[in-house]
Coordinates of C-alpha atoms in Angstrom, one line a residue:
M1 CA 30.0 -41.3 -39.8
K2 CA 31.1 -37.7 -39.9
K3 CA 28.4 -37.0 -42.5
L4 CA 25.8 -38.5 -40.1
H5 CA 27.0 -36.3 -37.2
F6 CA 26.9 -33.3 -39.5
A7 CA 23.4 -34.1 -40.6
L8 CA 22.2 -34.5 -36.9
A9 CA 23.9 -31.2 -36.0
F10 CA 22.3 -29.5 -38.9
A11 CA 18.9 -30.8 -38.1
L12 CA 19.2 -29.8 -34.5
L13 CA 20.4 -26.3 -35.5
T14 CA 17.5 -26.0 -38.0
S15 CA 15.0 -27.0 -35.2
V16 CA 16.5 -24.4 -32.8
V17 CA 16.3 -21.7 -35.5
A18 CA 12.8 -22.6 -36.4
S19 CA 11.8 -22.5 -32.7
A20 CA 13.5 -19.2 -32.2
Q21 CA 11.7 -17.8 -35.2
Q22 CA 8.4 -19.0 -33.8
K23 CA 9.1 -17.2 -30.6
L24 CA 10.1 -13.9 -32.4
G25 CA 6.4 -12.9 -32.4
V26 CA 5.7 -13.6 -28.7
V27 CA 6.7 -12.0 -25.4
V28 CA 9.2 -14.2 -23.5
P29 CA 8.9 -14.1 -19.7
N30 CA 12.1 -12.9 -18.0
E31 CA 14.3 -15.4 -16.0
N32 CA 12.7 -14.4 -12.7
L33 CA 9.2 -15.5 -13.8
I34 CA 7.7 -18.9 -13.3
T35 CA 4.7 -19.4 -15.6
Q36 CA 2.3 -22.4 -15.8
N37 CA -0.5 -22.8 -18.4
I38 CA -0.2 -19.2 -19.6
P39 CA -0.4 -19.3 -23.4
D40 CA 1.8 -17.3 -25.7
I41 CA 1.4 -13.5 -25.5
S42 CA 1.9 -11.8 -28.8
K43 CA 4.2 -8.9 -29.2
E44 CA 1.4 -7.3 -31.1
L45 CA -0.7 -7.2 -27.9
A46 CA 2.3 -5.9 -26.0
G47 CA 2.6 -3.1 -28.5
Q48 CA -1.1 -2.2 -28.1
V49 CA -0.8 -2.1 -24.3
K50 CA 2.4 -0.1 -24.2
K51 CA 0.5 3.1 -24.8
Y52 CA -1.1 2.6 -21.4
S53 CA 1.8 1.1 -19.5
E54 CA 4.5 3.8 -19.6
S55 CA 3.0 6.3 -17.2
R56 CA 5.0 7.1 -14.0
G57 CA 4.4 9.1 -10.8
A58 CA 6.6 11.1 -8.5
S59 CA 6.2 11.6 -4.7
I60 CA 8.0 13.6 -2.1
A61 CA 10.6 11.6 -0.2
A62 CA 12.4 14.3 1.9
I63 CA 12.9 18.1 2.1
H64 CA 16.5 19.4 2.4
P65 CA 16.9 21.1 5.7
T66 CA 19.0 24.1 4.4
K67 CA 18.6 24.2 0.6
K68 CA 15.6 24.9 -1.6
E69 CA 15.5 21.4 -3.0
V70 CA 13.6 18.2 -2.5
L71 CA 14.2 14.5 -2.8
I72 CA 11.5 12.7 -4.8
S73 CA 10.8 9.1 -5.5
T74 CA 10.1 8.2 -9.1
R75 CA 10.9 5.5 -11.7
F76 CA 12.9 5.9 -14.8
G77 CA 14.2 2.4 -15.1
A78 CA 12.7 -0.8 -13.6
T79 CA 12.2 0.4 -10.0
L80 CA 11.5 3.5 -7.8
Q81 CA 14.7 5.4 -7.1
F82 CA 15.6 8.7 -5.4
H83 CA 16.0 11.9 -7.6
L84 CA 16.9 15.5 -6.6
V85 CA 14.8 18.4 -7.8
K86 CA 16.1 22.0 -7.2
Q87 CA 13.3 24.1 -8.5
P88 CA 9.7 23.9 -9.8
M89 CA 9.7 21.8 -13.0
G90 CA 13.5 21.4 -12.7
A91 CA 15.6 18.5 -13.9
R92 CA 15.3 15.3 -12.0
T93 CA 18.8 14.2 -11.0
Q94 CA 18.9 10.5 -10.1
L95 CA 20.9 9.7 -6.9
T96 CA 20.3 5.9 -6.5
F97 CA 20.7 3.3 -9.1
F98 CA 19.6 -0.1 -7.7
D99 CA 17.8 -3.1 -9.1
E100 CA 15.7 -3.0 -5.9
P101 CA 13.3 -0.1 -5.1
V102 CA 14.3 2.3 -2.3
S103 CA 12.1 4.0 0.3
G104 CA 12.0 5.8 3.6
A105 CA 14.5 8.6 3.0
T106 CA 15.5 11.2 5.5
Y107 CA 18.2 13.9 5.4
E108 CA 20.7 14.3 8.2
P109 CA 18.7 17.2 9.8
I110 CA 21.3 19.9 10.4
N111 CA 23.2 20.3 7.2
G112 CA 21.6 17.7 4.9
A113 CA 25.1 16.2 4.2
Y114 CA 23.8 12.7 3.7
L115 CA 20.7 10.5 3.5
I116 CA 19.5 7.6 5.5
Y117 CA 17.2 5.3 3.5
S118 CA 15.8 1.8 3.4
K119 CA 16.1 -1.0 0.9
D120 CA 15.0 -4.7 1.0
S121 CA 15.9 -7.6 -1.3
G122 CA 13.5 -9.2 -3.7
G123 CA 10.4 -7.8 -2.0
N124 CA 11.1 -9.7 1.2
E125 CA 10.3 -6.5 3.3
F126 CA 13.3 -7.0 5.5
G127 CA 14.3 -3.4 5.0
Q128 CA 17.9 -2.5 5.9
L129 CA 19.1 1.0 6.6
Y130 CA 21.8 2.6 4.4
K131 CA 23.7 5.9 4.5
L132 CA 24.1 7.6 1.2
D133 CA 27.0 10.1 0.9
L134 CA 25.7 12.9 -1.3
K135 CA 29.2 13.8 -2.5
N136 CA 30.1 10.5 -4.1
L137 CA 26.7 8.7 -4.1
Q138 CA 28.2 5.8 -2.2
S139 CA 25.9 3.8 0.1
T140 CA 27.0 2.2 3.4
L141 CA 24.9 -0.6 5.1
L142 CA 24.2 0.4 8.7
T143 CA 22.1 -2.5 9.9
D144 CA 22.6 -6.3 10.1
G145 CA 21.7 -7.1 6.5
G146 CA 19.8 -10.1 7.6
R147 CA 16.2 -11.2 8.2
S148 CA 15.3 -8.1 10.2
Q149 CA 13.0 -5.2 9.6
N150 CA 14.5 -1.8 10.4
S151 CA 12.5 1.4 10.1
G152 CA 10.9 4.4 11.7
I153 CA 13.9 6.8 11.9
T154 CA 13.6 9.6 14.4
W155 CA 16.6 12.0 14.6
R156 CA 17.9 13.7 17.6
K157 CA 17.3 17.5 17.2
D158 CA 21.0 18.1 17.1
G159 CA 21.5 15.5 14.3
K160 CA 23.8 13.4 16.5
G161 CA 22.2 10.1 15.6
F162 CA 18.7 8.7 15.4
F163 CA 16.4 6.3 17.1
Y164 CA 14.8 3.5 15.0
L165 CA 12.9 0.2 15.4
S166 CA 14.1 -3.2 14.5
T167 CA 13.0 -6.9 14.8
K168 CA 16.6 -8.1 14.8
R169 CA 16.4 -9.5 18.4
N170 CA 14.0 -12.3 17.7
G171 CA 12.3 -11.6 14.4
G172 CA 8.9 -10.9 16.0
D173 CA 9.2 -8.0 18.5
R174 CA 10.0 -4.5 17.3
D175 CA 12.5 -2.9 19.7
I176 CA 13.9 0.6 19.9
Y177 CA 17.5 1.3 19.1
F178 CA 19.8 4.3 18.8
M179 CA 22.5 4.7 16.2
D180 CA 25.1 7.3 15.3
P181 CA 25.4 6.7 11.6
S182 CA 29.0 8.0 11.6
N183 CA 29.8 5.0 13.9
P184 CA 27.3 2.2 13.3
A185 CA 29.2 0.0 15.7
S186 CA 28.1 2.2 18.6
E187 CA 24.5 1.2 18.1
K188 CA 22.7 0.3 21.3
L189 CA 19.4 -1.2 22.3
I190 CA 17.2 1.3 24.2
L191 CA 14.2 -0.7 25.0
Q192 CA 12.9 -4.3 24.4
L193 CA 9.2 -4.4 23.5
K194 CA 6.6 -7.1 22.9
G195 CA 4.8 -7.1 19.6
G196 CA 5.3 -6.0 16.1
G197 CA 3.1 -2.9 16.0
W198 CA 5.4 -0.3 17.8
G199 CA 6.6 2.9 16.2
I200 CA 8.2 6.2 17.2
T201 CA 6.1 9.3 16.4
D202 CA 8.1 12.3 17.9
I203 CA 11.0 13.3 20.0
A204 CA 11.1 16.1 22.6
A205 CA 13.1 19.3 22.0
D206 CA 15.6 18.2 24.7
N207 CA 16.0 14.8 23.1
K208 CA 15.1 13.1 26.4
T209 CA 11.6 11.8 25.6
L210 CA 10.1 9.8 22.7
L211 CA 6.4 9.5 21.9
V212 CA 5.7 5.9 21.0
R213 CA 2.7 4.3 19.2
E214 CA 1.5 0.8 20.0
Y215 CA -0.6 -0.5 17.1
L216 CA -2.8 -3.5 18.0
S217 CA -5.3 -3.5 15.1
A218 CA -7.2 -1.2 12.7
N219 CA -9.5 -0.5 15.6
E220 CA -7.1 0.0 18.5
S221 CA -3.8 1.8 19.2
H222 CA -2.2 3.6 22.2
V223 CA 0.3 6.3 22.9
W224 CA 3.2 5.9 25.3
S225 CA 6.2 8.1 26.3
L226 CA 9.7 6.8 26.7
D227 CA 12.4 8.3 28.9
V228 CA 15.5 7.7 26.8
E229 CA 17.9 7.9 29.8
T230 CA 16.1 5.5 32.1
A231 CA 14.3 3.4 29.4
K232 CA 11.1 3.9 31.4
L233 CA 7.9 3.5 29.3
S234 CA 4.9 5.3 30.6
E235 CA 1.2 5.3 29.5
V236 CA 0.0 8.5 27.9
T237 CA -3.4 7.2 26.8
D238 CA -5.3 4.7 29.0
R239 CA -4.1 1.2 27.9
K240 CA -7.2 -0.3 29.5
R241 CA -9.5 1.5 27.1
T242 CA -9.9 -0.9 24.2
N243 CA -11.2 -0.5 20.6
I244 CA -10.0 3.1 20.3
I245 CA -7.6 4.6 17.8
Q246 CA -5.0 6.9 19.4
T247 CA -2.1 7.5 17.2
N248 CA 0.4 9.9 15.5
A249 CA 1.2 11.8 18.7
N250 CA 3.5 14.9 18.5
F251 CA 4.7 17.3 21.2
S252 CA 2.8 20.6 21.2
A253 CA 4.3 24.1 21.6
N254 CA 2.5 24.1 24.9
A255 CA 4.2 22.4 27.9
N256 CA 2.5 19.1 29.0
E257 CA 0.4 18.8 25.8
I258 CA 0.5 16.6 22.8
W259 CA -1.3 16.6 19.5
Y260 CA -2.7 13.3 18.2
V261 CA -5.4 11.6 16.2
T262 CA -8.2 9.6 17.8
D263 CA -11.7 8.2 17.3
K264 CA -12.4 8.2 21.0
E265 CA -16.1 9.2 21.6
N266 CA -16.6 9.5 17.8
E267 CA -17.2 7.4 14.7
F268 CA -14.4 9.1 12.8
Q269 CA -10.8 10.0 13.7
R270 CA -10.4 13.6 14.9
L271 CA -7.5 15.8 15.5
A272 CA -7.1 16.4 19.2
T273 CA -4.9 17.7 22.0
L274 CA -4.3 15.9 25.2
N275 CA -3.1 17.6 28.4
L276 CA -0.5 15.2 29.9
T277 CA -1.1 16.3 33.4
T278 CA -4.9 16.5 33.6
K279 CA -5.5 14.0 30.8
E280 CA -8.2 16.4 29.4
I281 CA -8.8 15.9 25.7
T282 CA -9.9 18.7 23.4
Y283 CA -11.2 17.8 19.9
H284 CA -10.6 20.3 17.1
T285 CA -12.1 18.8 13.9
T286 CA -15.5 17.6 15.1
A287 CA -17.2 19.7 12.4
I288 CA -15.6 17.5 9.7
P289 CA -17.5 14.2 9.6
W290 CA -14.6 12.2 8.1
N291 CA -11.3 10.8 9.2
V292 CA -8.2 13.0 9.7
E293 CA -5.7 10.7 7.9
S294 CA -2.5 12.6 8.8
Y295 CA -1.1 15.9 10.0
E296 CA 2.2 17.7 10.3
L297 CA 3.3 20.5 12.6
S298 CA 5.6 23.2 11.4
E299 CA 9.1 23.5 12.8
D300 CA 8.0 26.4 15.1
K301 CA 4.8 24.5 15.9
K302 CA 2.7 27.6 15.1
L303 CA 1.0 26.0 12.1
L304 CA -0.4 22.6 11.4
V305 CA -1.4 21.0 8.1
F306 CA -3.8 18.1 8.1
I307 CA -5.4 15.8 5.5
T308 CA -8.8 14.3 5.6
N309 CA -10.4 11.5 3.7
E310 CA -13.8 12.6 2.5
A311 CA -15.7 10.0 0.5
G312 CA -12.7 8.6 -1.2
S313 CA -10.9 11.9 -2.0
N314 CA -8.5 14.0 0.2
K315 CA -8.7 17.6 1.4
M316 CA -5.9 19.6 2.9
Y317 CA -6.5 22.1 5.7
L318 CA -4.2 24.6 7.4
M319 CA -4.6 25.3 11.1
N320 CA -3.3 28.1 13.4
T321 CA -2.2 26.1 16.5
Q322 CA -2.8 29.1 18.9
D323 CA -6.5 29.6 18.2
K324 CA -7.1 26.3 16.5
R325 CA -8.9 27.9 13.6
Y326 CA -8.5 26.2 10.3
E327 CA -9.6 26.4 6.7
A328 CA -9.3 24.2 3.6
V329 CA -6.4 25.0 1.3
K330 CA -7.8 26.5 -2.0
N331 CA -6.8 25.8 -5.6
I332 CA -6.1 22.1 -5.1
P333 CA -7.9 19.9 -7.6
V334 CA -10.0 17.1 -6.2
G335 CA -7.8 14.1 -5.8
I336 CA -5.6 12.0 -3.5
I337 CA -3.1 13.7 -1.3
S338 CA -0.6 11.2 0.1
S339 CA 1.7 13.3 2.1
A340 CA 2.4 16.9 3.2
A341 CA 5.4 18.4 5.1
F342 CA 6.7 21.9 6.1
T343 CA 10.0 23.3 5.0
K344 CA 12.3 24.1 8.0
D345 CA 11.7 27.9 7.6
N346 CA 7.9 27.3 8.1
Q347 CA 7.1 29.2 4.9
Q348 CA 6.3 26.4 2.5
I349 CA 4.5 23.0 2.4
F350 CA 5.4 20.3 0.0
F351 CA 2.8 17.7 -0.8
T352 CA 2.2 14.8 -3.2
Q353 CA -1.1 14.6 -5.1
S354 CA -2.8 12.7 -7.9
T355 CA -6.1 13.2 -9.6
A356 CA -8.4 10.9 -11.6
K357 CA -6.8 12.3 -14.7
T358 CA -3.1 12.5 -13.6
S359 CA -0.6 10.3 -11.9
S360 CA 1.1 11.6 -8.6
D361 CA 3.3 14.6 -8.6
V362 CA 5.0 16.9 -6.1
Y363 CA 3.7 20.4 -5.4
Q364 CA 4.7 23.4 -3.2
L365 CA 2.2 25.6 -1.3
N366 CA 3.4 29.1 -0.3
I367 CA 1.7 29.6 3.0
K368 CA 1.8 33.4 2.9
T369 CA 0.4 33.9 -0.6
G370 CA -1.6 30.7 -1.0
T371 CA 0.0 30.1 -4.4
I372 CA 0.8 26.5 -5.5
D373 CA 3.7 25.6 -7.7
Q374 CA 4.1 22.2 -9.4
W375 CA 7.6 20.8 -8.9
T376 CA 7.3 17.6 -11.1
K377 CA 5.2 16.7 -14.0
S378 CA 5.1 12.9 -14.6
E379 CA 4.6 11.5 -18.0
L380 CA 1.5 9.5 -18.9
G381 CA 3.2 7.7 -21.9
E382 CA 1.1 8.0 -25.0
M383 CA -2.2 8.2 -23.1
Q384 CA -4.4 11.2 -23.9
E385 CA -7.0 12.8 -21.7
S386 CA -9.7 11.3 -23.9
D387 CA -8.3 7.8 -23.1
I388 CA -8.8 8.2 -19.3
A389 CA -11.9 6.8 -17.5
L390 CA -13.1 8.8 -14.5
P391 CA -14.5 7.4 -11.3
Q392 CA -18.2 7.6 -10.4
P393 CA -19.3 6.9 -6.8
I394 CA -21.9 4.1 -6.5
T395 CA -23.8 2.6 -3.6
W396 CA -25.8 -0.6 -3.2
K397 CA -27.7 -2.4 -0.4
S398 CA -26.1 -5.5 1.0
F399 CA -27.9 -8.6 2.4
D400 CA -28.5 -6.9 5.8
N401 CA -29.6 -3.6 4.3
L402 CA -26.1 -2.1 5.0
D403 CA -25.1 0.6 2.5
V404 CA -21.9 -0.4 0.6
S405 CA -20.1 1.9 -1.8
G406 CA -17.4 1.9 -4.4
F407 CA -16.2 3.6 -7.6
Y408 CA -17.3 2.7 -11.1
Y409 CA -15.3 3.4 -14.2
S410 CA -17.5 3.0 -17.3
A411 CA -16.3 1.5 -20.5
S412 CA -15.5 3.8 -23.4
P413 CA -18.7 5.0 -25.1
K414 CA -17.3 3.7 -28.4
F415 CA -18.4 0.2 -27.3
T416 CA -22.1 -0.6 -27.6
G417 CA -24.3 -3.1 -25.9
K418 CA -24.0 -4.5 -22.4
R419 CA -20.4 -4.3 -21.1
P420 CA -18.4 -6.9 -19.3
V421 CA -17.4 -6.0 -15.7
L422 CA -14.1 -6.4 -13.7
I423 CA -14.6 -6.1 -9.9
N424 CA -11.3 -5.3 -8.3
I425 CA -11.2 -5.7 -4.5
H426 CA -8.7 -3.9 -2.3
G427 CA -6.5 -5.6 0.4
G428 CA -6.1 -4.8 4.0
P429 CA -8.8 -5.8 4.8
E430 CA -8.9 -2.2 6.1
G431 CA -7.7 -0.7 2.8
Q432 CA -9.9 1.6 0.8
S433 CA -10.6 2.1 -2.8
M434 CA -10.5 5.8 -3.6
A435 CA -11.3 8.0 -6.6
A436 CA -7.9 7.2 -8.2
F437 CA -6.1 7.5 -11.5
L438 CA -6.6 4.2 -13.3
G439 CA -3.1 4.3 -15.0
S440 CA -2.7 1.2 -17.2
G441 CA -6.2 0.1 -16.2
N442 CA -7.5 2.5 -18.8
Y443 CA -6.6 -0.2 -21.4
Y444 CA -9.5 -2.3 -20.0
T445 CA -12.0 0.5 -20.3
N446 CA -10.8 2.2 -23.5
E447 CA -9.5 -0.8 -25.6
M448 CA -11.4 -3.8 -24.2
G449 CA -14.7 -2.2 -23.4
V450 CA -14.7 -3.6 -19.8
A451 CA -16.2 -1.6 -17.0
L452 CA -14.4 -1.5 -13.7
I453 CA -15.8 -1.5 -10.2
F454 CA -13.7 -0.9 -7.1
P455 CA -15.9 -1.8 -4.0
N456 CA -15.4 -0.8 -0.4
V457 CA -16.9 -3.8 1.3
R458 CA -17.5 -3.9 5.1
G459 CA -14.1 -3.8 6.9
S460 CA -12.8 -1.0 4.7
S461 CA -11.5 2.1 6.3
G462 CA -12.8 5.6 5.7
F463 CA -16.4 5.0 6.7
G464 CA -16.2 5.0 10.4
K465 CA -15.0 2.6 13.1
S466 CA -18.3 0.6 13.2
F467 CA -18.0 -0.1 9.5
I468 CA -14.4 -1.2 9.7
A469 CA -15.2 -3.7 12.5
K470 CA -18.1 -5.4 10.7
D471 CA -16.0 -8.2 9.2
N472 CA -14.0 -9.2 12.2
G473 CA -13.7 -12.7 13.5
Y474 CA -16.8 -14.8 12.7
L475 CA -18.3 -12.0 10.5
R476 CA -15.6 -12.7 7.8
E477 CA -17.9 -13.9 5.1
D478 CA -20.3 -11.0 5.5
S479 CA -17.8 -9.0 3.4
V480 CA -18.1 -11.7 0.7
K481 CA -21.9 -11.3 0.8
D482 CA -21.3 -7.6 0.0
I483 CA -19.9 -8.8 -3.3
G484 CA -22.9 -11.0 -3.8
A485 CA -25.1 -7.9 -3.4
L486 CA -22.8 -6.0 -5.9
L487 CA -23.5 -8.8 -8.4
D488 CA -27.2 -8.1 -7.8
W489 CA -26.6 -4.4 -8.5
I490 CA -24.8 -5.2 -11.7
A491 CA -27.7 -7.3 -12.9
Q492 CA -29.9 -4.2 -12.5
Q493 CA -27.8 -1.9 -14.6
P494 CA -28.9 -1.8 -18.3
E495 CA -25.4 -1.1 -19.6
L496 CA -23.7 -4.0 -17.8
D497 CA -23.6 -7.7 -18.7
K498 CA -24.3 -9.7 -15.6
D499 CA -23.1 -12.9 -17.4
K500 CA -19.6 -11.5 -18.0
V501 CA -18.1 -10.7 -14.6
M502 CA -14.5 -11.2 -13.5
I503 CA -13.4 -10.9 -9.9
M504 CA -9.8 -9.8 -9.1
G505 CA -8.1 -8.8 -5.8
G506 CA -4.8 -8.6 -4.1
S507 CA -3.7 -9.7 -0.6
Y508 CA -7.0 -9.8 1.4
G509 CA -8.6 -8.9 -1.9
G510 CA -7.1 -12.1 -3.2
Y511 CA -8.9 -14.0 -0.5
M512 CA -12.1 -12.2 -1.4
S513 CA -11.6 -13.2 -5.1
L514 CA -11.1 -16.9 -4.1
A515 CA -14.1 -16.8 -1.7
T516 CA -16.3 -15.3 -4.4
A517 CA -15.1 -17.9 -6.8
F518 CA -16.7 -20.7 -4.7
H519 CA -19.6 -18.8 -3.2
Y520 CA -20.8 -17.3 -6.5
A521 CA -19.4 -19.8 -9.0
D522 CA -22.5 -19.6 -11.1
R523 CA -22.5 -15.8 -11.3
I524 CA -19.0 -15.1 -12.5
K525 CA -16.9 -16.1 -15.5
C526 CA -13.4 -16.1 -14.0
S527 CA -11.2 -14.9 -11.2
V528 CA -7.7 -13.5 -10.6
D529 CA -6.1 -14.0 -7.2
V530 CA -3.0 -11.8 -6.5
V531 CA -1.0 -12.8 -3.4
G532 CA -4.2 -13.9 -1.7
I533 CA -5.0 -16.0 1.4
S534 CA -6.3 -19.5 0.6
N535 CA -6.7 -20.7 4.2
F536 CA -6.4 -18.4 7.3
N537 CA -5.0 -21.3 9.4
T538 CA -2.0 -21.9 7.2
F539 CA -1.7 -18.2 6.5
L540 CA -1.4 -17.4 10.2
K541 CA 1.0 -20.3 10.8
N542 CA 3.4 -19.2 8.0
T543 CA 3.2 -15.4 7.9
E544 CA 6.2 -13.6 9.4
E545 CA 6.4 -13.5 13.2
Y546 CA 6.3 -9.7 13.5
R547 CA 2.9 -9.7 11.8
R548 CA 1.2 -12.8 13.3
D549 CA -0.4 -11.4 16.5
L550 CA -1.5 -8.2 14.7
R551 CA -3.4 -10.4 12.1
R552 CA -4.9 -12.6 14.8
V553 CA -6.7 -9.5 16.2
E554 CA -8.3 -9.0 12.8
Y555 CA -9.0 -12.5 11.7
G556 CA -9.1 -14.6 14.9
D557 CA -6.6 -16.7 16.8
E558 CA -6.1 -20.1 15.0
R559 CA -4.9 -21.6 18.3
D560 CA -8.5 -21.6 19.5
P561 CA -10.0 -24.8 18.2
K562 CA -13.4 -23.1 17.4
I563 CA -11.7 -20.4 15.4
A564 CA -9.5 -23.0 13.6
A565 CA -12.6 -25.0 12.7
F566 CA -14.3 -21.8 11.4
F567 CA -11.2 -20.9 9.3
E568 CA -11.3 -24.4 7.8
K569 CA -14.9 -24.1 6.9
I570 CA -14.6 -20.8 5.1
A571 CA -11.2 -21.5 3.5
P572 CA -11.2 -21.4 -0.3
L573 CA -8.8 -24.3 -0.1
S574 CA -11.5 -26.3 1.6
N575 CA -14.1 -25.5 -1.0
T576 CA -12.2 -26.0 -4.3
E577 CA -14.8 -28.5 -5.5
K578 CA -17.2 -25.6 -5.7
I579 CA -14.9 -23.5 -7.9
K580 CA -16.1 -24.1 -11.5
K581 CA -14.7 -21.2 -13.4
P582 CA -11.1 -20.5 -14.6
L583 CA -8.7 -19.1 -12.0
F584 CA -5.4 -17.2 -12.4
I585 CA -3.1 -17.2 -9.4
I586 CA -0.2 -14.6 -9.1
Q587 CA 2.4 -14.7 -6.4
G588 CA 5.8 -13.4 -5.3
T589 CA 8.2 -16.0 -4.0
N590 CA 9.5 -13.8 -1.2
D591 CA 6.2 -12.6 0.2
P592 CA 6.6 -12.2 4.0
R593 CA 2.9 -11.4 4.5
V594 CA 1.0 -14.0 2.5
P595 CA 3.6 -16.7 2.0
V596 CA 4.0 -18.4 -1.4
T597 CA 2.5 -21.6 0.1
E598 CA -0.9 -20.0 0.1
A599 CA -0.7 -19.8 -3.7
T600 CA 0.9 -23.2 -4.4
Q601 CA -1.4 -25.2 -2.2
M602 CA -4.4 -23.6 -4.0
R603 CA -2.9 -24.2 -7.4
D604 CA -2.0 -27.8 -6.8
K605 CA -5.4 -28.8 -5.4
L606 CA -7.2 -27.2 -8.3
K607 CA -4.9 -28.9 -10.8
I608 CA -5.5 -32.3 -9.3
Q609 CA -9.3 -31.6 -9.6
G610 CA -8.8 -30.8 -13.3
N611 CA -9.7 -27.1 -13.0
T612 CA -8.4 -24.5 -15.4
V613 CA -5.7 -22.6 -13.4
W614 CA -3.1 -20.3 -14.7
Y615 CA -0.1 -19.6 -12.5
L616 CA 2.5 -16.8 -12.4
E617 CA 5.3 -16.5 -9.7
A618 CA 8.1 -14.0 -9.6
K619 CA 11.3 -15.2 -7.8
D620 CA 12.4 -11.6 -7.2
E621 CA 9.2 -10.2 -5.8
G622 CA 7.2 -10.3 -2.5
H623 CA 3.8 -9.0 -1.6
G624 CA 2.9 -7.8 -5.1
F625 CA 5.1 -7.0 -8.1
R626 CA 7.2 -3.8 -8.0
K627 CA 9.7 -4.2 -10.8
K628 CA 8.5 -2.9 -14.2
P629 CA 9.4 -6.0 -16.3
N630 CA 7.5 -8.2 -13.9
V631 CA 4.5 -5.8 -13.7
D632 CA 4.4 -5.5 -17.5
F633 CA 4.3 -9.3 -17.9
Q634 CA 1.6 -9.7 -15.2
R635 CA -0.5 -7.1 -16.9
L636 CA -0.2 -8.8 -20.3
A637 CA -1.0 -12.2 -18.8
V638 CA -4.1 -10.8 -17.1
I639 CA -5.3 -9.3 -20.3
R640 CA -4.8 -12.6 -22.1
F641 CA -6.8 -14.3 -19.3
M642 CA -9.6 -11.7 -19.8
Q643 CA -9.6 -12.2 -23.5
E644 CA -9.8 -16.0 -23.1
Y645 CA -12.3 -16.3 -20.3
L646 CA -14.2 -13.0 -19.8
L647 CA -14.7 -11.7 -23.3
K648 CA -15.1 -14.9 -25.4

């Protein structure tokens, strides 16, 4: 009997060892990943891709108020964490060490003795505020730690606490609170508000008045002022004037005047000043036929730096606020500038920039001399300049003769013949594809011979307010037709293979990928849906409360029977029988924007119908993957999907 037990145990052990040996040559998903129908991924492939997957970037997080040092955000482990840099190209000293990424840092404004920052859990976007003691690097939770969003810190000028916004009251409305971080229990509610689109943009020098933004949609926002002592909210811009962007208001050096950005009486967003007494508006950037994306006033309010979005690249300008004269900052390579801020002494500007050849890094502009110093240099892994594909602007005519544009990254010239195409659609829907660094995407162009196209279909920002409104409500599928027109364009290009096209997109781009999968099933080979919407009715029912009304303005109100019927008609979930090609669905379990049910209901229906569907879900992620192990596996799985269904 003992011999029999020994024989069974030995056989079992042998089987386990053999199985383990079999798995030695494959990539094993980590414990947070749920995979279905994804075949084994070889470690050989992972080794090939690694050359392209180890690049990182750095961005400015906060400028110290008294010292010549900056806080940056970069990744050395699995997630973005804060690091301190004390001089150009100086050592990056890590200050936070969490499994979850951190964001939204701000120094205590007088002495910079500590930081306030935000961190969520598992990508759920319920950001909680923490105080980081810079002496011992210990963090203290300041907010409720629950299912609330806490953000938008605006300090009193004397540093004796800050105002911020939170959804803690009911999960849907974003109210204004005040907190002294040295005594979090003293927190008090300043004003209850209705809606999830509120934000604080500035505070008066006497700490008595806040400028507040009310965001309603990508086409409409308003400016209010709040008397902190009386909690009286007053209109600054006319609330009755609809479909106008009026945002990012800041107090001017002149009494009774504010700076702000608006598209009033113009197709693009201009930098303007508004007289609070007479309500007279003066526009200052009319000569630039593009959006002013952001701006920042110096501490003494004598200078202003602003950033424009010009055909998918950014430019930085410096303005004298007395005479309103401005000029472009010289010696900045063409690229994407994501932020810019003055030092407290008004002498320097720190900004974050990337180019098509480089990941993002932090730079310092000396205002007096015009010289630019690089403060960080982020590694690109083993990638060489010759491995990097560069964006080329392209334009095509859509079904209604509308000009639609995007960026095209050609396959490496070492590949001959017609090349397969990956169309990658941005989210939003008011997002924008820009002339960006491809990063790990260079593996597709340089090692797989796949050309990439990043389209800006109607509804994208950056092309004027008429263009951004062209997909609203019942016009939703017109943006899908823009992809159909792009497929026509591809068919006319001698270097591209119209019979080998894959569609991929994230968030709203995921919806676009699913919609293309059934509208143009005979013209594509496969699709990848990343955190995409499969039915606007179920999406609006299940998205987080603080987002629901904001999304209804864009998509339509599902409580209206006519809108609900329209949603049901256009839903990819209602048209699965038309989807004929393989589909890969990728989702985060904790997604507060597009809930996991949007993915599972699509997956389950396709499986019942016998469709080829791969599925990847991360239990510790939300609206897209942010942790490197998960990102790496997702990338490898997409490459395997492309090998199997695009290239074969």
